[in-house]
Amino acid sequence: MKKFYFLIAIIFSLLSCTSYQPPKSYRYLNQMNVNLSYDEVWNRIIRFFGELGIPIKNMDKASGFISTEVFSMSGQIGTFMDCGVPGDKILAKGIFEDPTGHFNVVVTRISENVTNVKINSFFRTIYAIYASDGYGGWRKNSETSINCNSMGVLEEVFLKAISK
């Protein structure tokens, strides 16, 4: 009987946990002063999101605030965001699914021809654990929504596009 419980414990440990490693933290520039008028910077930001097909959720020119809708970032883990490293075991594997992102932008008039722009990025994904079904397939055991860290790439592209 002890052997049976021992075997069950080993199988459970092989199926249950994977060794997920959390994302790294990145240092990057997410704001800058631009030598353009407030109106010109505002128009460039709207054009930037429009050209990339990123839907704007809220914008208030008087307060200088823009937020985007949450949108799919499929295929962008490791390019624009770090969600960590999914873990694998013999009979289980971790997978990132359905990554999403959104942005908040704050525009501040410094002077007639100088405007400060700050962009904040927010990324999330589903971390799913799949276990072997014993027949060559996989079934989802669990899933958890996790925050991912920006790698600073989109912020750099954004700031360059706004300032040139």
PDB file of C-alpha atoms in Angstrom:
ATOM      1  CA  MET A   1       0.000   0.000   0.000  1.00  0.00           C
ATOM      2  CA  LYS A   2       2.886   2.380   0.766  1.00  0.00           C
ATOM      3  CA  LYS A   3       4.286   1.771  -2.712  1.00  0.00           C
ATOM      4  CA  PHE A   4       0.931   2.738  -4.215  1.00  0.00           C
ATOM      5  CA  TYR A   5       0.851   6.077  -2.330  1.00  0.00           C
ATOM      6  CA  PHE A   6       4.488   6.710  -3.202  1.00  0.00           C
ATOM      7  CA  LEU A   7       3.739   6.089  -6.886  1.00  0.00           C
ATOM      8  CA  ILE A   8       0.711   8.404  -6.745  1.00  0.00           C
ATOM      9  CA  ALA A   9       2.860  11.120  -5.114  1.00  0.00           C
ATOM     10  CA  ILE A  10       5.504  10.836  -7.837  1.00  0.00           C
ATOM     11  CA  ILE A  11       2.918  10.976 -10.628  1.00  0.00           C
ATOM     12  CA  PHE A  12       1.214  13.975  -9.014  1.00  0.00           C
ATOM     13  CA  SER A  13       4.515  15.844  -8.710  1.00  0.00           C
ATOM     14  CA  LEU A  14       5.309  15.147 -12.369  1.00  0.00           C
ATOM     15  CA  LEU A  15       1.910  16.396 -13.485  1.00  0.00           C
ATOM     16  CA  SER A  16       1.246  19.303 -11.182  1.00  0.00           C
ATOM     17  CA  CYS A  17       4.049  21.811 -11.037  1.00  0.00           C
ATOM     18  CA  THR A  18       6.194  23.325 -13.667  1.00  0.00           C
ATOM     19  CA  SER A  19       9.150  25.519 -12.864  1.00  0.00           C
ATOM     20  CA  TYR A  20       7.914  28.885 -14.169  1.00  0.00           C
ATOM     21  CA  GLN A  21      10.495  31.674 -13.961  1.00  0.00           C
ATOM     22  CA  PRO A  22       9.094  35.219 -13.610  1.00  0.00           C
ATOM     23  CA  PRO A  23       9.975  37.959 -16.106  1.00  0.00           C
ATOM     24  CA  LYS A  24      13.049  40.129 -15.768  1.00  0.00           C
ATOM     25  CA  SER A  25      12.818  43.825 -14.958  1.00  0.00           C
ATOM     26  CA  TYR A  26      13.987  46.231 -17.639  1.00  0.00           C
ATOM     27  CA  ARG A  27      15.180  49.806 -17.465  1.00  0.00           C
ATOM     28  CA  TYR A  28      14.217  51.922 -20.439  1.00  0.00           C
ATOM     29  CA  LEU A  29      13.242  55.432 -21.446  1.00  0.00           C
ATOM     30  CA  ASN A  30       9.479  55.951 -21.427  1.00  0.00           C
ATOM     31  CA  GLN A  31       9.292  59.751 -21.541  1.00  0.00           C
ATOM     32  CA  MET A  32      11.005  62.661 -23.208  1.00  0.00           C
ATOM     33  CA  ASN A  33      10.687  66.319 -24.010  1.00  0.00           C
ATOM     34  CA  VAL A  34       9.917  66.922 -27.683  1.00  0.00           C
ATOM     35  CA  ASN A  35      10.752  70.225 -29.392  1.00  0.00           C
ATOM     36  CA  LEU A  36       7.305  70.550 -30.944  1.00  0.00           C
ATOM     37  CA  SER A  37       4.072  72.264 -30.006  1.00  0.00           C
ATOM     38  CA  TYR A  38       1.506  70.466 -27.903  1.00  0.00           C
ATOM     39  CA  ASP A  39      -0.931  70.261 -30.834  1.00  0.00           C
ATOM     40  CA  GLU A  40       1.680  68.767 -33.181  1.00  0.00           C
ATOM     41  CA  VAL A  41       2.697  66.137 -30.600  1.00  0.00           C
ATOM     42  CA  TRP A  42      -0.953  65.297 -29.922  1.00  0.00           C
ATOM     43  CA  ASN A  43      -1.637  64.811 -33.642  1.00  0.00           C
ATOM     44  CA  ARG A  44       1.450  62.602 -34.051  1.00  0.00           C
ATOM     45  CA  ILE A  45       0.354  60.365 -31.179  1.00  0.00           C
ATOM     46  CA  ILE A  46      -3.129  59.911 -32.650  1.00  0.00           C
ATOM     47  CA  ARG A  47      -1.596  59.171 -36.073  1.00  0.00           C
ATOM     48  CA  PHE A  48       0.893  56.691 -34.528  1.00  0.00           C
ATOM     49  CA  PHE A  49      -1.858  54.612 -32.916  1.00  0.00           C
ATOM     50  CA  GLY A  50      -4.035  54.871 -36.014  1.00  0.00           C
ATOM     51  CA  GLU A  51      -1.309  53.668 -38.372  1.00  0.00           C
ATOM     52  CA  LEU A  52      -0.618  50.649 -36.154  1.00  0.00           C
ATOM     53  CA  GLY A  53      -4.315  49.853 -35.777  1.00  0.00           C
ATOM     54  CA  ILE A  54      -4.229  50.278 -31.998  1.00  0.00           C
ATOM     55  CA  PRO A  55      -7.724  51.369 -30.907  1.00  0.00           C
ATOM     56  CA  ILE A  56      -7.971  54.378 -28.615  1.00  0.00           C
ATOM     57  CA  LYS A  57     -10.315  53.923 -25.667  1.00  0.00           C
ATOM     58  CA  ASN A  58     -10.190  57.388 -24.096  1.00  0.00           C
ATOM     59  CA  MET A  59      -8.586  60.662 -25.026  1.00  0.00           C
ATOM     60  CA  ASP A  60      -8.876  64.064 -23.458  1.00  0.00           C
ATOM     61  CA  LYS A  61      -6.757  66.702 -25.151  1.00  0.00           C
ATOM     62  CA  ALA A  62      -7.328  69.241 -22.369  1.00  0.00           C
ATOM     63  CA  SER A  63      -5.803  66.948 -19.739  1.00  0.00           C
ATOM     64  CA  GLY A  64      -3.296  65.383 -22.157  1.00  0.00           C
ATOM     65  CA  PHE A  65      -4.391  61.824 -21.444  1.00  0.00           C
ATOM     66  CA  ILE A  66      -4.801  59.003 -23.975  1.00  0.00           C
ATOM     67  CA  SER A  67      -5.488  55.349 -23.186  1.00  0.00           C
ATOM     68  CA  THR A  68      -5.797  52.533 -25.664  1.00  0.00           C
ATOM     69  CA  GLU A  69      -8.110  49.565 -25.684  1.00  0.00           C
ATOM     70  CA  VAL A  70      -6.623  46.235 -24.679  1.00  0.00           C
ATOM     71  CA  PHE A  71      -5.443  44.562 -27.874  1.00  0.00           C
ATOM     72  CA  SER A  72      -3.899  41.249 -28.875  1.00  0.00           C
ATOM     73  CA  MET A  73      -0.120  40.971 -28.735  1.00  0.00           C
ATOM     74  CA  SER A  74      -0.063  37.488 -30.225  1.00  0.00           C
ATOM     75  CA  GLY A  75       3.435  36.476 -31.264  1.00  0.00           C
ATOM     76  CA  GLN A  76       5.058  39.380 -29.407  1.00  0.00           C
ATOM     77  CA  ILE A  77       6.276  37.641 -26.240  1.00  0.00           C
ATOM     78  CA  GLY A  78      10.041  37.957 -26.280  1.00  0.00           C
ATOM     79  CA  THR A  79       9.911  40.832 -28.788  1.00  0.00           C
ATOM     80  CA  PHE A  80       8.135  43.595 -26.882  1.00  0.00           C
ATOM     81  CA  MET A  81       7.347  41.953 -23.556  1.00  0.00           C
ATOM     82  CA  ASP A  82       8.910  39.473 -21.184  1.00  0.00           C
ATOM     83  CA  CYS A  83       6.441  37.151 -19.480  1.00  0.00           C
ATOM     84  CA  GLY A  84       9.082  34.923 -17.952  1.00  0.00           C
ATOM     85  CA  VAL A  85      10.013  31.388 -18.907  1.00  0.00           C
ATOM     86  CA  PRO A  86       7.323  28.711 -18.909  1.00  0.00           C
ATOM     87  CA  GLY A  87       8.252  25.567 -17.051  1.00  0.00           C
ATOM     88  CA  ASP A  88       8.220  22.020 -18.296  1.00  0.00           C
ATOM     89  CA  LYS A  89       8.304  18.659 -16.579  1.00  0.00           C
ATOM     90  CA  ILE A  90       8.235  15.160 -17.975  1.00  0.00           C
ATOM     91  CA  LEU A  91       4.437  14.951 -18.174  1.00  0.00           C
ATOM     92  CA  ALA A  92       3.488  18.637 -17.962  1.00  0.00           C
ATOM     93  CA  LYS A  93       4.275  21.827 -19.801  1.00  0.00           C
ATOM     94  CA  GLY A  94       3.572  25.496 -19.313  1.00  0.00           C
ATOM     95  CA  ILE A  95       2.442  27.680 -22.220  1.00  0.00           C
ATOM     96  CA  PHE A  96       1.744  31.406 -22.570  1.00  0.00           C
ATOM     97  CA  GLU A  97      -1.578  32.081 -24.295  1.00  0.00           C
ATOM     98  CA  ASP A  98      -3.484  35.160 -25.470  1.00  0.00           C
ATOM     99  CA  PRO A  99      -0.994  37.938 -24.648  1.00  0.00           C
ATOM    100  CA  THR A 100      -2.538  41.406 -24.570  1.00  0.00           C
ATOM    101  CA  GLY A 101      -1.369  44.959 -24.076  1.00  0.00           C
ATOM    102  CA  HIS A 102      -2.542  48.520 -23.702  1.00  0.00           C
ATOM    103  CA  PHE A 103      -0.967  51.948 -23.250  1.00  0.00           C
ATOM    104  CA  ASN A 104      -1.532  55.143 -21.360  1.00  0.00           C
ATOM    105  CA  VAL A 105       0.045  58.304 -22.722  1.00  0.00           C
ATOM    106  CA  VAL A 106       0.363  61.572 -20.832  1.00  0.00           C
ATOM    107  CA  VAL A 107       1.155  64.724 -22.830  1.00  0.00           C
ATOM    108  CA  THR A 108       2.252  67.861 -20.947  1.00  0.00           C
ATOM    109  CA  ARG A 109       2.861  71.323 -22.378  1.00  0.00           C
ATOM    110  CA  ILE A 110       6.229  72.601 -21.113  1.00  0.00           C
ATOM    111  CA  SER A 111       6.346  75.741 -23.265  1.00  0.00           C
ATOM    112  CA  GLU A 112       5.014  76.881 -26.627  1.00  0.00           C
ATOM    113  CA  ASN A 113       7.437  74.643 -28.526  1.00  0.00           C
ATOM    114  CA  VAL A 114       8.381  71.999 -25.961  1.00  0.00           C
ATOM    115  CA  THR A 115       6.079  69.144 -24.964  1.00  0.00           C
ATOM    116  CA  ASN A 116       6.700  66.249 -22.587  1.00  0.00           C
ATOM    117  CA  VAL A 117       5.402  62.827 -23.606  1.00  0.00           C
ATOM    118  CA  LYS A 118       5.228  59.816 -21.291  1.00  0.00           C
ATOM    119  CA  ILE A 119       4.035  56.358 -22.320  1.00  0.00           C
ATOM    120  CA  ASN A 120       3.192  53.556 -19.902  1.00  0.00           C
ATOM    121  CA  SER A 121       2.814  50.002 -21.211  1.00  0.00           C
ATOM    122  CA  PHE A 122       0.796  47.228 -19.614  1.00  0.00           C
ATOM    123  CA  PHE A 123       1.076  43.617 -20.778  1.00  0.00           C
ATOM    124  CA  ARG A 124      -0.630  40.428 -19.607  1.00  0.00           C
ATOM    125  CA  THR A 125      -0.863  36.820 -20.696  1.00  0.00           C
ATOM    126  CA  ILE A 126      -2.475  33.587 -19.612  1.00  0.00           C
ATOM    127  CA  TYR A 127      -0.036  31.042 -18.221  1.00  0.00           C
ATOM    128  CA  ALA A 128      -1.590  27.624 -18.837  1.00  0.00           C
ATOM    129  CA  ILE A 129      -0.370  24.296 -17.491  1.00  0.00           C
ATOM    130  CA  TYR A 130      -1.013  21.308 -19.724  1.00  0.00           C
ATOM    131  CA  ALA A 131      -0.648  17.695 -18.595  1.00  0.00           C
ATOM    132  CA  SER A 132      -0.170  14.635 -20.735  1.00  0.00           C
ATOM    133  CA  ASP A 133      -3.374  12.706 -21.273  1.00  0.00           C
ATOM    134  CA  GLY A 134      -1.358   9.489 -21.559  1.00  0.00           C
ATOM    135  CA  TYR A 135      -2.316   9.018 -25.214  1.00  0.00           C
ATOM    136  CA  GLY A 136       0.055  11.482 -26.880  1.00  0.00           C
ATOM    137  CA  GLY A 137      -2.189  14.518 -26.317  1.00  0.00           C
ATOM    138  CA  TRP A 138      -2.381  17.309 -23.754  1.00  0.00           C
ATOM    139  CA  ARG A 139      -5.189  18.648 -21.582  1.00  0.00           C
ATOM    140  CA  LYS A 140      -5.281  21.976 -19.786  1.00  0.00           C
ATOM    141  CA  ASN A 141      -4.945  21.535 -16.029  1.00  0.00           C
ATOM    142  CA  SER A 142      -4.952  25.169 -14.955  1.00  0.00           C
ATOM    143  CA  GLU A 143      -4.488  28.722 -16.100  1.00  0.00           C
ATOM    144  CA  THR A 144      -3.475  31.950 -14.411  1.00  0.00           C
ATOM    145  CA  SER A 145      -3.398  35.510 -15.683  1.00  0.00           C
ATOM    146  CA  ILE A 146       0.055  37.026 -15.176  1.00  0.00           C
ATOM    147  CA  ASN A 147       1.615  40.436 -15.730  1.00  0.00           C
ATOM    148  CA  CYS A 148       4.445  40.701 -18.207  1.00  0.00           C
ATOM    149  CA  ASN A 149       7.176  43.339 -18.219  1.00  0.00           C
ATOM    150  CA  SER A 150       7.836  45.668 -21.098  1.00  0.00           C
ATOM    151  CA  MET A 151      11.269  45.317 -22.677  1.00  0.00           C
ATOM    152  CA  GLY A 152      11.211  49.000 -23.708  1.00  0.00           C
ATOM    153  CA  VAL A 153      11.106  48.325 -27.459  1.00  0.00           C
ATOM    154  CA  LEU A 154       7.633  49.751 -28.133  1.00  0.00           C
ATOM    155  CA  GLU A 155       8.348  52.773 -25.965  1.00  0.00           C
ATOM    156  CA  GLU A 156      11.499  53.509 -27.970  1.00  0.00           C
ATOM    157  CA  VAL A 157       9.652  53.161 -31.290  1.00  0.00           C
ATOM    158  CA  PHE A 158       6.828  55.366 -30.002  1.00  0.00           C
ATOM    159  CA  LEU A 159       9.113  58.135 -28.729  1.00  0.00           C
ATOM    160  CA  LYS A 160      11.165  58.145 -31.945  1.00  0.00           C
ATOM    161  CA  ALA A 161       8.022  58.353 -34.077  1.00  0.00           C
ATOM    162  CA  ILE A 162       6.617  61.232 -32.038  1.00  0.00           C
ATOM    163  CA  SER A 163       9.853  63.242 -31.910  1.00  0.00           C
ATOM    164  CA  LYS A 164      11.066  63.011 -35.524  1.00  0.00           C
TER     165      LYS A 164
END
